[in-house]
Coordinates of C-alpha atoms and ligand atoms in Angstrom, one line a residue:
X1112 CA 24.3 131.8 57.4
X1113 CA 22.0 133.3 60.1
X1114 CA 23.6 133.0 63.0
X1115 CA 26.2 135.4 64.8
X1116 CA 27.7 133.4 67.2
X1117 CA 28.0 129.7 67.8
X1118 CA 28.7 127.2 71.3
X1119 CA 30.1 124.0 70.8
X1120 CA 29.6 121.6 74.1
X1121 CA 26.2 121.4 75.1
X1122 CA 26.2 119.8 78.9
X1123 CA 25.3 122.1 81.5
X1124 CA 27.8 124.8 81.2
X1125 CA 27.6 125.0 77.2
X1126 CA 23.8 124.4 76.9
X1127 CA 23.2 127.3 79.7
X1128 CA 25.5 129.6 78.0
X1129 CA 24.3 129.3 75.0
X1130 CA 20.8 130.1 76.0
X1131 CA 21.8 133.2 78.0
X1132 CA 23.2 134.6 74.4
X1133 CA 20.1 133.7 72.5
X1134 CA 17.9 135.7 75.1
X1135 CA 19.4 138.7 74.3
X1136 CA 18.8 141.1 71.5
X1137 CA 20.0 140.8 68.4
X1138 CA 21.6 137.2 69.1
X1139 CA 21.1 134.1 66.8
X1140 CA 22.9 131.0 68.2
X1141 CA 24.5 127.8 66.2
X1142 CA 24.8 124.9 68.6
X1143 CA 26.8 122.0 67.9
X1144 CA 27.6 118.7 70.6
X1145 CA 29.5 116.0 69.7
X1146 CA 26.7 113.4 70.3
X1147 CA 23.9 115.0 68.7
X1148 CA 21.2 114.0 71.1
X1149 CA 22.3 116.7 73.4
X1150 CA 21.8 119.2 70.6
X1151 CA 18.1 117.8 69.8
X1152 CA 17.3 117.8 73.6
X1153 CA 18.5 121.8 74.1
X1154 CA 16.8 122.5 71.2
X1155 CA 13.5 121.0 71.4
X1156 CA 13.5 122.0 75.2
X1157 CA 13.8 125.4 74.3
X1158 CA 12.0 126.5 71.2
X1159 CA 11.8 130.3 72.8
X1160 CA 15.6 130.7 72.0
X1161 CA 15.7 130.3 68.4
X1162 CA 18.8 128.0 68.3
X1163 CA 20.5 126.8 65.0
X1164 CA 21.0 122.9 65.6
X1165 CA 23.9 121.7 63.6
X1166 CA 24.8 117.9 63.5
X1167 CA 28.3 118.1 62.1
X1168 CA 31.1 120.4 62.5
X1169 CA 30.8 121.5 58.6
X1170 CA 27.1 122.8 59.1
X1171 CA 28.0 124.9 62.3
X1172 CA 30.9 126.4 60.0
X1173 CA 28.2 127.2 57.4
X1174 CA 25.6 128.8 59.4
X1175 CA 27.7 131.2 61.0
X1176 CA 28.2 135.0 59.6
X1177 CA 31.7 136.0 59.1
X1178 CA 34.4 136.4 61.0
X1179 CA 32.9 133.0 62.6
X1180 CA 32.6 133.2 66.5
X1181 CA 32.4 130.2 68.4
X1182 CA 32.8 129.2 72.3
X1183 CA 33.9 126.2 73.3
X1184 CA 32.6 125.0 76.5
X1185 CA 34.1 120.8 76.5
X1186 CA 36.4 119.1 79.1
X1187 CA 39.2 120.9 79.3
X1188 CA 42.6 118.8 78.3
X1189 CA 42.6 116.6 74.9
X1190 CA 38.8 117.2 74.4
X1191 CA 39.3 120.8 74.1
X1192 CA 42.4 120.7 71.9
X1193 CA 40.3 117.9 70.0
X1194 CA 37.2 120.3 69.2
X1195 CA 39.9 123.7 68.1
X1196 CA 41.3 121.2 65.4
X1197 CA 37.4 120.5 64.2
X1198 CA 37.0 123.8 63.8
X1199 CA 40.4 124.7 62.4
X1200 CA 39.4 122.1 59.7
X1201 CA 35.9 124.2 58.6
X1202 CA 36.6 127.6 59.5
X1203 CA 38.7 130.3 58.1
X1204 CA 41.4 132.5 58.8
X1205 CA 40.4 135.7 60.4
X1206 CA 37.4 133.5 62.4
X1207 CA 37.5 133.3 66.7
X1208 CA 37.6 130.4 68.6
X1209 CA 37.0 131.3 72.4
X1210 CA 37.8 128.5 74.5
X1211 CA 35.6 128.9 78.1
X1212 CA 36.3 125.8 79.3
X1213 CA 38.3 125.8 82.8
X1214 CA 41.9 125.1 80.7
X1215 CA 45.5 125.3 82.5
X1216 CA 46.6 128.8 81.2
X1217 CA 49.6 127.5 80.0
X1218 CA 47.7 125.3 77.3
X1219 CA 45.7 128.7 76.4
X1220 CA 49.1 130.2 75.8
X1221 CA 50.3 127.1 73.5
X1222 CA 46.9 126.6 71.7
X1223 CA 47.1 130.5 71.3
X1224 CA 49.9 130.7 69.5
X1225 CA 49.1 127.2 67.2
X1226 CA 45.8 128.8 66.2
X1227 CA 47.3 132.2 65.4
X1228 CA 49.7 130.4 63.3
X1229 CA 46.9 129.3 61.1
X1230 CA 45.7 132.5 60.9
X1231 CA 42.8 132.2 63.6
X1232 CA 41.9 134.2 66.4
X1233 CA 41.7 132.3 69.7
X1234 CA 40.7 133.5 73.0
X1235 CA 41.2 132.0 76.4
X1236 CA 38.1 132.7 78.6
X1237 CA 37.8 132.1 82.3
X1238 CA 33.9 131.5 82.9
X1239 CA 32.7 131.8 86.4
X1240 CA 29.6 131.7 88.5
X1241 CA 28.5 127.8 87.9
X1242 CA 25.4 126.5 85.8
X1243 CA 23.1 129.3 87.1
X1244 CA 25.9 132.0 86.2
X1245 CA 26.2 130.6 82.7
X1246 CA 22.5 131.5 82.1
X1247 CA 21.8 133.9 84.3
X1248 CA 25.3 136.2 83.7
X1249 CA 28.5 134.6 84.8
X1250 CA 31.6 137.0 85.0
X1251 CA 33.8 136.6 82.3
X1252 CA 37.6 136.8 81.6
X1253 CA 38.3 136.7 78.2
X1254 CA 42.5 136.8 77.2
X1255 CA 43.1 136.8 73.5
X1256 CA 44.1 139.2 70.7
X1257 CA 42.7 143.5 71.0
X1258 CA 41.6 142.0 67.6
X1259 CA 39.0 139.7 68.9
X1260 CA 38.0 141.2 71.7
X1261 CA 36.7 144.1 69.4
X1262 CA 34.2 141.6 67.4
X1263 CA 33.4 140.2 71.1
X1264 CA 33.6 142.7 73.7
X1265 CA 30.2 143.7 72.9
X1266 CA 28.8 140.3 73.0
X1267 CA 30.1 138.9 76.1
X1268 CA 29.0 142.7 77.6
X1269 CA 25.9 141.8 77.3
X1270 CA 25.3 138.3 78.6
X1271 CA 27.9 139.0 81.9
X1272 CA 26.5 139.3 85.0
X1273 CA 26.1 143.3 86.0
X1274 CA 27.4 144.5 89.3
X1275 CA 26.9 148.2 90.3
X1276 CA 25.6 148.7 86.7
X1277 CA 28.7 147.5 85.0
X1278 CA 29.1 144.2 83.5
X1279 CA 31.3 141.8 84.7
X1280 CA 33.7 141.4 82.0
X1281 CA 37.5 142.7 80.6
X1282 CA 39.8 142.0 78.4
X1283 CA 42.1 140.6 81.1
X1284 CA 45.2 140.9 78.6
X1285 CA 46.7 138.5 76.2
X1286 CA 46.9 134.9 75.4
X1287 CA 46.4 133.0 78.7
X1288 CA 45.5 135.6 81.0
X1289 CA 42.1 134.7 81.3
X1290 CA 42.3 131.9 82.3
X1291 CA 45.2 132.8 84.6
X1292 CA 42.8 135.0 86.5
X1293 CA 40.2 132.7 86.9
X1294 CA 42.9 130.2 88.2
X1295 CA 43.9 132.7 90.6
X1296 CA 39.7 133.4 91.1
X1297 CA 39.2 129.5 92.1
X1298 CA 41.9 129.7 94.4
X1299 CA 40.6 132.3 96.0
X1300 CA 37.4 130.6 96.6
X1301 CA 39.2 127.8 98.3
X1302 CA 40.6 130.0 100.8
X1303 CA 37.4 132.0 101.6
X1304 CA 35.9 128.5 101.7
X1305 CA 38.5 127.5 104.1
X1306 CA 38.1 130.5 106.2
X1307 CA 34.5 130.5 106.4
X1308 CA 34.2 126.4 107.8
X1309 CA 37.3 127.3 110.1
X1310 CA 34.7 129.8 112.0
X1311 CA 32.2 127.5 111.6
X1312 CA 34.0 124.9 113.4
X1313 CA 35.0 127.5 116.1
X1314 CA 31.8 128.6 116.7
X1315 CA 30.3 125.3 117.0
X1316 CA 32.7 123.5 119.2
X1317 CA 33.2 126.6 120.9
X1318 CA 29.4 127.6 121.9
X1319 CA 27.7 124.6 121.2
X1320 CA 25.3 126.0 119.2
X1321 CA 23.1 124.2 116.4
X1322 CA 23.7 124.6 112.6
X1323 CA 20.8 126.4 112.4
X1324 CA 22.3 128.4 114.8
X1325 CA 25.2 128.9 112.9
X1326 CA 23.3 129.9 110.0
X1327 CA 22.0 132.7 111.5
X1328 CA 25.3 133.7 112.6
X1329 CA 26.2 133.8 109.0
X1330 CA 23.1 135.5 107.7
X1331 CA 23.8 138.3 110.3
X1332 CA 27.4 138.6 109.4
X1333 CA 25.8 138.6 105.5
X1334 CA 24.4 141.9 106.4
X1335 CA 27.9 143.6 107.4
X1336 CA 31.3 143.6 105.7
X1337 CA 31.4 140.1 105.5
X1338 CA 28.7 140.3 103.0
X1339 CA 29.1 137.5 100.0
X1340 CA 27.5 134.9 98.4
X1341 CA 30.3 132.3 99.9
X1342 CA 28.4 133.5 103.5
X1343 CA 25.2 133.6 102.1
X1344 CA 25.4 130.2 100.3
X1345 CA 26.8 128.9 104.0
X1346 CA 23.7 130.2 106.1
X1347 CA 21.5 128.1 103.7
X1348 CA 23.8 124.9 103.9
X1349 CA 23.8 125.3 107.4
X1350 CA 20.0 125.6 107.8
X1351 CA 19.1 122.5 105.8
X1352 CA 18.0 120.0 107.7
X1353 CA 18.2 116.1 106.2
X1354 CA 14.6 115.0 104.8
X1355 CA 15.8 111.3 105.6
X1356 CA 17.5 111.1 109.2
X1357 CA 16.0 114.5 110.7
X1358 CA 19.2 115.6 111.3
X1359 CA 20.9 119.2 110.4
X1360 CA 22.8 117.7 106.5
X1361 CA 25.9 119.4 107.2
X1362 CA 26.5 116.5 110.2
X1363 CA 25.2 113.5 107.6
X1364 CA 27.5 114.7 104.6
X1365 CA 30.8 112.7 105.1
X1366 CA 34.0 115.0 106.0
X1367 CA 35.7 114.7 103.0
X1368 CA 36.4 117.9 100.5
X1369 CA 37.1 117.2 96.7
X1370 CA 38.3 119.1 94.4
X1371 CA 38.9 119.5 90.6
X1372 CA 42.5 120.9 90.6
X1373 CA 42.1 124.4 90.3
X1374 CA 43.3 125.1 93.6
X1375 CA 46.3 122.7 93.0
X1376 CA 46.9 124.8 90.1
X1377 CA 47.3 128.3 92.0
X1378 CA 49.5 126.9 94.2
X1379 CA 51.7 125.0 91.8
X1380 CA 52.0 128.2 89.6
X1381 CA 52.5 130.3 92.9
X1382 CA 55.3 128.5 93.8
X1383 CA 56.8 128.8 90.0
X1384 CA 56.3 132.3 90.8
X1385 CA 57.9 132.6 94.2
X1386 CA 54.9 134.5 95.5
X1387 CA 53.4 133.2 99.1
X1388 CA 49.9 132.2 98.6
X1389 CA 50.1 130.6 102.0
X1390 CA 46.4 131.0 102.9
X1391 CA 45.0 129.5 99.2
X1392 CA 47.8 126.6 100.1
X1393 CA 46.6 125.9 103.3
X1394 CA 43.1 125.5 102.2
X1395 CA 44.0 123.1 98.8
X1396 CA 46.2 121.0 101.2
X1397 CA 43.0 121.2 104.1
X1398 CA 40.9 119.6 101.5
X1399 CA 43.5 116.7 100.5
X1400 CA 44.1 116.3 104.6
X1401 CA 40.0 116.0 105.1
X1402 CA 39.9 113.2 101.8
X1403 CA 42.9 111.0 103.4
X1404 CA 40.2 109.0 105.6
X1405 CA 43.2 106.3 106.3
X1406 CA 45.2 108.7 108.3
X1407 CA 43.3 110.3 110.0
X1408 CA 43.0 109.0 113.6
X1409 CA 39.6 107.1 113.6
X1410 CA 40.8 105.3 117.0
X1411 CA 41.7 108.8 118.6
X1412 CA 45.2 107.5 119.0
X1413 CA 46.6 110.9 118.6
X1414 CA 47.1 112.8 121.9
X1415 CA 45.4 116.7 122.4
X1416 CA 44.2 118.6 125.4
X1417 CA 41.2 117.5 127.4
X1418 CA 37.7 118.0 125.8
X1419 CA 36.8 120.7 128.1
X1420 CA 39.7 122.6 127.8
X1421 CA 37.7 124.4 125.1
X1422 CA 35.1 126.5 127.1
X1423 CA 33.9 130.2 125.6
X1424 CA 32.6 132.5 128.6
X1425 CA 30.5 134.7 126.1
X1426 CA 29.4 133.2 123.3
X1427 CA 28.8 136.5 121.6
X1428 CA 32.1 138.1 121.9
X1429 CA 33.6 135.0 120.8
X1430 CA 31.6 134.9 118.1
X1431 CA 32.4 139.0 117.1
X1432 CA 36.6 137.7 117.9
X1433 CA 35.9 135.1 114.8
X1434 CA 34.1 136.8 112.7
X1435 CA 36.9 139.9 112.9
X1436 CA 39.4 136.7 112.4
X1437 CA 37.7 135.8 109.5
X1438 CA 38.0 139.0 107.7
X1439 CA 41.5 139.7 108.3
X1440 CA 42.2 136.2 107.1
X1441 CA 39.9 137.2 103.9
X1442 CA 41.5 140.4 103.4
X1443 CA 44.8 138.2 103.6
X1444 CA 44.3 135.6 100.8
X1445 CA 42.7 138.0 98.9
X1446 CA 45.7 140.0 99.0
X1447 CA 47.8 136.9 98.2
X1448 CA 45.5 136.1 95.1
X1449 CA 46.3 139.5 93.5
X1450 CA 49.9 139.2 94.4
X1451 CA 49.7 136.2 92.4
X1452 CA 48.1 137.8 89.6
X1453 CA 50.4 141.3 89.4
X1454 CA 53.5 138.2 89.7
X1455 CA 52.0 136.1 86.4
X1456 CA 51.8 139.7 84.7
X1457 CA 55.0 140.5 85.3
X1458 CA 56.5 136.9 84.7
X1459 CA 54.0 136.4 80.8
X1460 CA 54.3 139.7 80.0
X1461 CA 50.3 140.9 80.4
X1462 CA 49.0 144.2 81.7
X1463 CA 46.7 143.0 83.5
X1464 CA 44.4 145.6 85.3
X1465 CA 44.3 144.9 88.9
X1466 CA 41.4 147.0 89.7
X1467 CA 39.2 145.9 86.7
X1468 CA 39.5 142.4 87.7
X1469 CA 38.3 143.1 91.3
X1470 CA 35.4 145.0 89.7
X1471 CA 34.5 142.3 87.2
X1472 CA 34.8 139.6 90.3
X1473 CA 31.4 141.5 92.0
X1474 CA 29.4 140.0 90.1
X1475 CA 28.3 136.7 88.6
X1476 CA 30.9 134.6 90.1
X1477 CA 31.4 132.6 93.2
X1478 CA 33.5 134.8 95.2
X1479 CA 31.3 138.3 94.5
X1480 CA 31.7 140.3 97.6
X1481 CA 31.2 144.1 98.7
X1482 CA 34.6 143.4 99.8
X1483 CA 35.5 143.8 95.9
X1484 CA 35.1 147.4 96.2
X1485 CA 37.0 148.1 98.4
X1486 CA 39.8 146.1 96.5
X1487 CA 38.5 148.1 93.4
X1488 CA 39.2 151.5 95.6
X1489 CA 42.2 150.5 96.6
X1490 CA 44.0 149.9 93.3
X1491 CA 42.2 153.4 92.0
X1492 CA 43.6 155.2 94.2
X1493 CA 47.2 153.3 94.1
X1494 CA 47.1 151.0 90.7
X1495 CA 51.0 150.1 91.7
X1496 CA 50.4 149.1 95.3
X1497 CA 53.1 146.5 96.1
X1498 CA 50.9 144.8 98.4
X1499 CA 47.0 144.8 98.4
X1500 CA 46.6 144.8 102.3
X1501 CA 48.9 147.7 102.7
X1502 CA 46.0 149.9 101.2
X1503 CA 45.2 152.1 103.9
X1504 CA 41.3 151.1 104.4
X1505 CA 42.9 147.8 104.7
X1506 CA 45.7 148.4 107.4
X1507 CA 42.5 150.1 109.3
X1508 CA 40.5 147.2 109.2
X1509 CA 43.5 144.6 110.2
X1510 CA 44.6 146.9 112.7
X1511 CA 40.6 146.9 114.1
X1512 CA 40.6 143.2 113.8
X1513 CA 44.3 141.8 114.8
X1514 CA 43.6 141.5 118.6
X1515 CA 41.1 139.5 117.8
X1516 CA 42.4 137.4 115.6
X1517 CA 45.2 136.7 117.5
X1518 CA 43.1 135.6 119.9
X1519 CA 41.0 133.3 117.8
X1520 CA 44.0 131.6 116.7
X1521 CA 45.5 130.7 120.3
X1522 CA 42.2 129.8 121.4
X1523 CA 42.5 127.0 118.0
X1524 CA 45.3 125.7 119.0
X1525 CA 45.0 125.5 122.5
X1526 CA 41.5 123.8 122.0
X1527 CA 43.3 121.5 119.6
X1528 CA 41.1 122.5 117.1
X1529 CA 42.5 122.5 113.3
X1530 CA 42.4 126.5 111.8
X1531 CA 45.0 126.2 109.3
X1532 CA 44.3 128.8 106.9
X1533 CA 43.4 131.6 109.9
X1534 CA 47.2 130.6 111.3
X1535 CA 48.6 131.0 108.7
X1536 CA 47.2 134.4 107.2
X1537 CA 48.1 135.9 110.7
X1538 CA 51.5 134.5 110.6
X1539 CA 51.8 135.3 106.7
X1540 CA 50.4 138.7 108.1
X1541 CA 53.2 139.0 110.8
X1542 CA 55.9 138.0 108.0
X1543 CA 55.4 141.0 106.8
X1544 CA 55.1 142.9 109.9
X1545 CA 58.4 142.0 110.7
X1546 CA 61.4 144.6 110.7
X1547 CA 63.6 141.4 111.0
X1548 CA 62.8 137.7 109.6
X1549 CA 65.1 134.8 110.5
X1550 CA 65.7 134.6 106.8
X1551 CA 69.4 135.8 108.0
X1552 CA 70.1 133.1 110.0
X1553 CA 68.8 131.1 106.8
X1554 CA 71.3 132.5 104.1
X1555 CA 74.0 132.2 107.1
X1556 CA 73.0 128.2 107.1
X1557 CA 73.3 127.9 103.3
X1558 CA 76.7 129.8 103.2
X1559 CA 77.8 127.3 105.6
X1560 CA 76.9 123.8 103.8
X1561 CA 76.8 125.3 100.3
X1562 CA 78.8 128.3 100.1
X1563 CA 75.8 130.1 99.0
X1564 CA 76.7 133.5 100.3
X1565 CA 75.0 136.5 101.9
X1566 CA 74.5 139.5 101.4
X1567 CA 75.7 142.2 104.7
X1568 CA 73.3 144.9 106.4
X1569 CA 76.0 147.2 106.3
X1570 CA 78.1 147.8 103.0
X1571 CA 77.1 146.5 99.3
X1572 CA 79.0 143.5 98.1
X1573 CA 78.6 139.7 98.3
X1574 CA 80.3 137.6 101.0
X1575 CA 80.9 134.1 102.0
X1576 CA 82.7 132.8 105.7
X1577 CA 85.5 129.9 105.3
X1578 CA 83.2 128.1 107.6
X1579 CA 85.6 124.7 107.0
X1580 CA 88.5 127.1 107.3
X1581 CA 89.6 130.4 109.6
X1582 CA 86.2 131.4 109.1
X1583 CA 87.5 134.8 107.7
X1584 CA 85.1 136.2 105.3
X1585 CA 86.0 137.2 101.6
X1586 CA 83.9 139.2 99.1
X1587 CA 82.4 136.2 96.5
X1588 CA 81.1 136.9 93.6
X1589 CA 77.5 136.8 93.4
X1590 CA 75.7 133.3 93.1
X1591 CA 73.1 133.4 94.9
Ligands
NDP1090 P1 31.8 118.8 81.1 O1 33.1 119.3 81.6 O2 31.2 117.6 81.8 O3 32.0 118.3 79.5 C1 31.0 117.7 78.8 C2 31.0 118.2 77.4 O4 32.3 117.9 76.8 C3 30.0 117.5 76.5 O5 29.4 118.4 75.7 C4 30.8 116.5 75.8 O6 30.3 116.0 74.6 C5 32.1 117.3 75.5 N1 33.2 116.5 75.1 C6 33.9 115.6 75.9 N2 34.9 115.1 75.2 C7 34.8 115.6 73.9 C8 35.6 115.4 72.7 N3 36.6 114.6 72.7 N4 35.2 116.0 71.6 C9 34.1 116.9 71.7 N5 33.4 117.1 72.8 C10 33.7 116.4 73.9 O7 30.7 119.9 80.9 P2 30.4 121.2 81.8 O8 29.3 121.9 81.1 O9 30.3 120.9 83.2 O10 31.7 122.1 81.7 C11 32.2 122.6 80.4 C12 33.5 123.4 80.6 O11 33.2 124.5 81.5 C13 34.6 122.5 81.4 O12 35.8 122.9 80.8 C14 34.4 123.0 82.8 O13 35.6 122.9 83.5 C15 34.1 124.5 82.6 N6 33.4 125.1 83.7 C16 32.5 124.4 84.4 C17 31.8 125.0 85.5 C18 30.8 124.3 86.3 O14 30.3 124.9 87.2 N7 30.4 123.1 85.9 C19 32.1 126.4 85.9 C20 33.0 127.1 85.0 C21 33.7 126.4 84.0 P3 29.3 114.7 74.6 O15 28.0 115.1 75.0 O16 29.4 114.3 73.2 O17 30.0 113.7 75.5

């Protein structure tokens, strides 16, 4: 056997993977694809790398060294579980199967525990940063066994993307975690994606300025604290003009978002969790509002305030209120995400490092900010803060921006302009704020139709009103 590590799934993600490993030192590469033109093509396309083509699962077994480490980069789901029996069937105990497809945590937990029942090592892996990340250095978030990630640590060190001379990769924690994290990553990215075409959308109705106009907005804003590739990415989308109608693209691309499930996925486990990820919601359910073309009111049925009701005095001050809008929004599902993340910890039983993931998230993957540092700074100065935002560079920065973004989001609705995920990070924002939340009145409701009880501000103990009766109260015992 020659080589020393191997990739199975040779489409974009696989194929670009695989040759990121083989260009660096030291690496030989088995490659295996189901249909084995894909495996010829990568191959004879790339003579530089060095590859090992196998055309059956039984050669890929034999020319890797031992313990055997392969990545699996398939369709997540039955393809995935389809490929770990494969290899089940020609490796041996003691050998690692990494999974770096984009799999549902909870099937890296259940796969985990099949595999090390046979005696394998298997590692969940959240991959992130696209096709150009995968060959150029992606951040990675391995889970798995200490075990494994001694034999691989090294390896996936040196193909990650590097971010203030580190690379962008930890063991996240056990079993699912990865892939837990890089759930929680995507749903993130839906949020900042959110945020960042809500102050598009401002700005343009608001101004009446061009795209291109726009872009350069966003490439100024790419030079401050905003600074990300999300902004940067969005200056170029906004600059592109359409080579076959003239016009700027973003007004010939149809208005409707799609979306692969990942967001769906945050939310749904968030809500397992209990833990409000109201600004990642509000994006998910933004894109499945946008892709429901036969509700929304083509004929303008709908009533909403006049058109010019919507008219900025000073374009650039308006444009300074978004943009401090769009930060404390950021700094708000951001916060959310992690909250998410410390909640899964607690709830699978990982230690997850809160600060090592913010520092692996700088680099290689879609949501790298400078932003991450300050996240990284928070958690080493506090690694148990309850809250992210509560950090004090962060209470700083919402306290610099909340006018603003008040503003901003009474300006939305008055202009009858859609800014869901801004409303509701101020509102999630305010939640907190707030010495007292209506909640009481809430438990008051529910011990009056369902006897659910309360709990008193004044003396321990559980209570309950005979609403149907005298409406005494009595101590109850604890239901909640
Ligand atoms: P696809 O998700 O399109 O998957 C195609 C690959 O899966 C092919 O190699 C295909 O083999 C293989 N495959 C499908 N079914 C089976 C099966 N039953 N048995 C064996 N192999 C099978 O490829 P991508 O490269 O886009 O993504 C790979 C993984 O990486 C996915 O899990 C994806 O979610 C994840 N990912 C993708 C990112 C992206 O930007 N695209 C970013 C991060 C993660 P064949 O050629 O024989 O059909």
């Amino acid at each position: 056997p020659t080589a020393n590590i191997g990739v199975v799934g040779l489409a974009v993600m696989g194929s670009n993977l695989a040759r990121n490993l083989a260009s660096r030192e030291g690496n030989t590469v088995a490659v295996f694809n189901r249909s084995y033109e894909k495996t010829e093509t990568l191959v004879t396309e790339h003579p530089e790398a060095g590859f090992v083509p196998a055309s059956t699962y039984e050669e890929f077994a034999a020319a890797l060294q031992k313990p055997r480490t392969a990545i699996i980069m398939v369709k997540a789901g039955g393809p995935t579980d389809a490929v770990i029996d494969e290899l089940m069937r020609v490796f041996e105990p003691g050998d690692i199967i990494i999974d770096g497809g984009n799999s549902l945590f909870t099937d890296t937990i259940r796969r985990e525990k099949a595999v090390r029942e046979a005696g394998f090592n298997f590692v969940g892996m959240g991959v992130s940063g696209g096709e150009e990340g995968a060959l150029l250095g992606p951040s990675l978030m391995p889970g798995g066994p200490d075990e494994a990630w001694v034999t691989l640590g090294p390896i996936l060190r040196s193909i990650a993307a590097v971010a203030e001379g580190e690379p962008c990769v930890t063991h996240v924690g056990h079993d699912g975690a990865g892939h837990f994290v890089k759930m929680v990553h995507n749903g993130i990215e839906y949020a900042d994606m959110q945020l960042i075409a809500e102050a598009y959308d401002l700005i343009r109705r608001g101004t009446g300025k061009t795209p291109a106009e726009i872009a350069d907005v966003f490439a100024e804003w790419n030079r401050g604290e905003l600074e990300s590739y999300l902004i940067e990415i969005t200056a170029e989308v906004l600059r592109q003009n359409d080579a076959a109608t003239g016009r700027p693209l973003v007004d010939v691309i149809v208005d409707e978002a799609g979306a692969k499930g990942t967001g769906a996925w945050t939310v749904q486990t968030a809500l397992d969790l209990g833990v409000p990820v109201s600004g990642i919601a509000e994006a998910t359910f933004a894109r499945s509002l946008s892709s429901h073309r036969e509700q929304r009111d083509v004929s303008g049925a709908l009533p909403g305030p006049s058109d010019d009701a919507f008219t900025v005095p000073d374009a650039d001050a308006f444009i300074e209120q978004v943009r401090l809008a769009l930060y404390a929004s950021k700094i708000v599902a951001y916060s959310q995400g992690f909250d998410e993340i410390r909640a899964g910890a607690a709830q699978y039983g990982w230690t997850i490092d809160l600060g090592a993931i913010s520092r692996i998230w700088r680099g290689g993957c879609i949501i790298r900010a400078q932003f991450l540092n300050r996240i990284a700074d928070a958690y080493a100065a506090e690694p148990e803060l309850p809250v992210l935002l509560s950090a004090p560079y962060f209470v700083e920065a919402l306290g610099r921006a909340q006018a603003a973004w008040r503003d901003i989001v009474q300006i939305a609705a008055g202009a009858g302009i859609p800014a869901p995920a801004f409303s509701s990070s101020l509102a999630y924002y305010d939640g907190l704020r707030a010495e007292r939340l209506p909640a009481a009145l809430i438990q008051g409701q529910r011990d009056f139709f369902g006897a659910h009880t309360y709990r008193r501000t004044d003396k321990p103990g559980t209570f309950h009103t005979l609403w149907s009766g005298d409406r005494t109260e009595i101590e109850a015992e604890d239901t909640h």
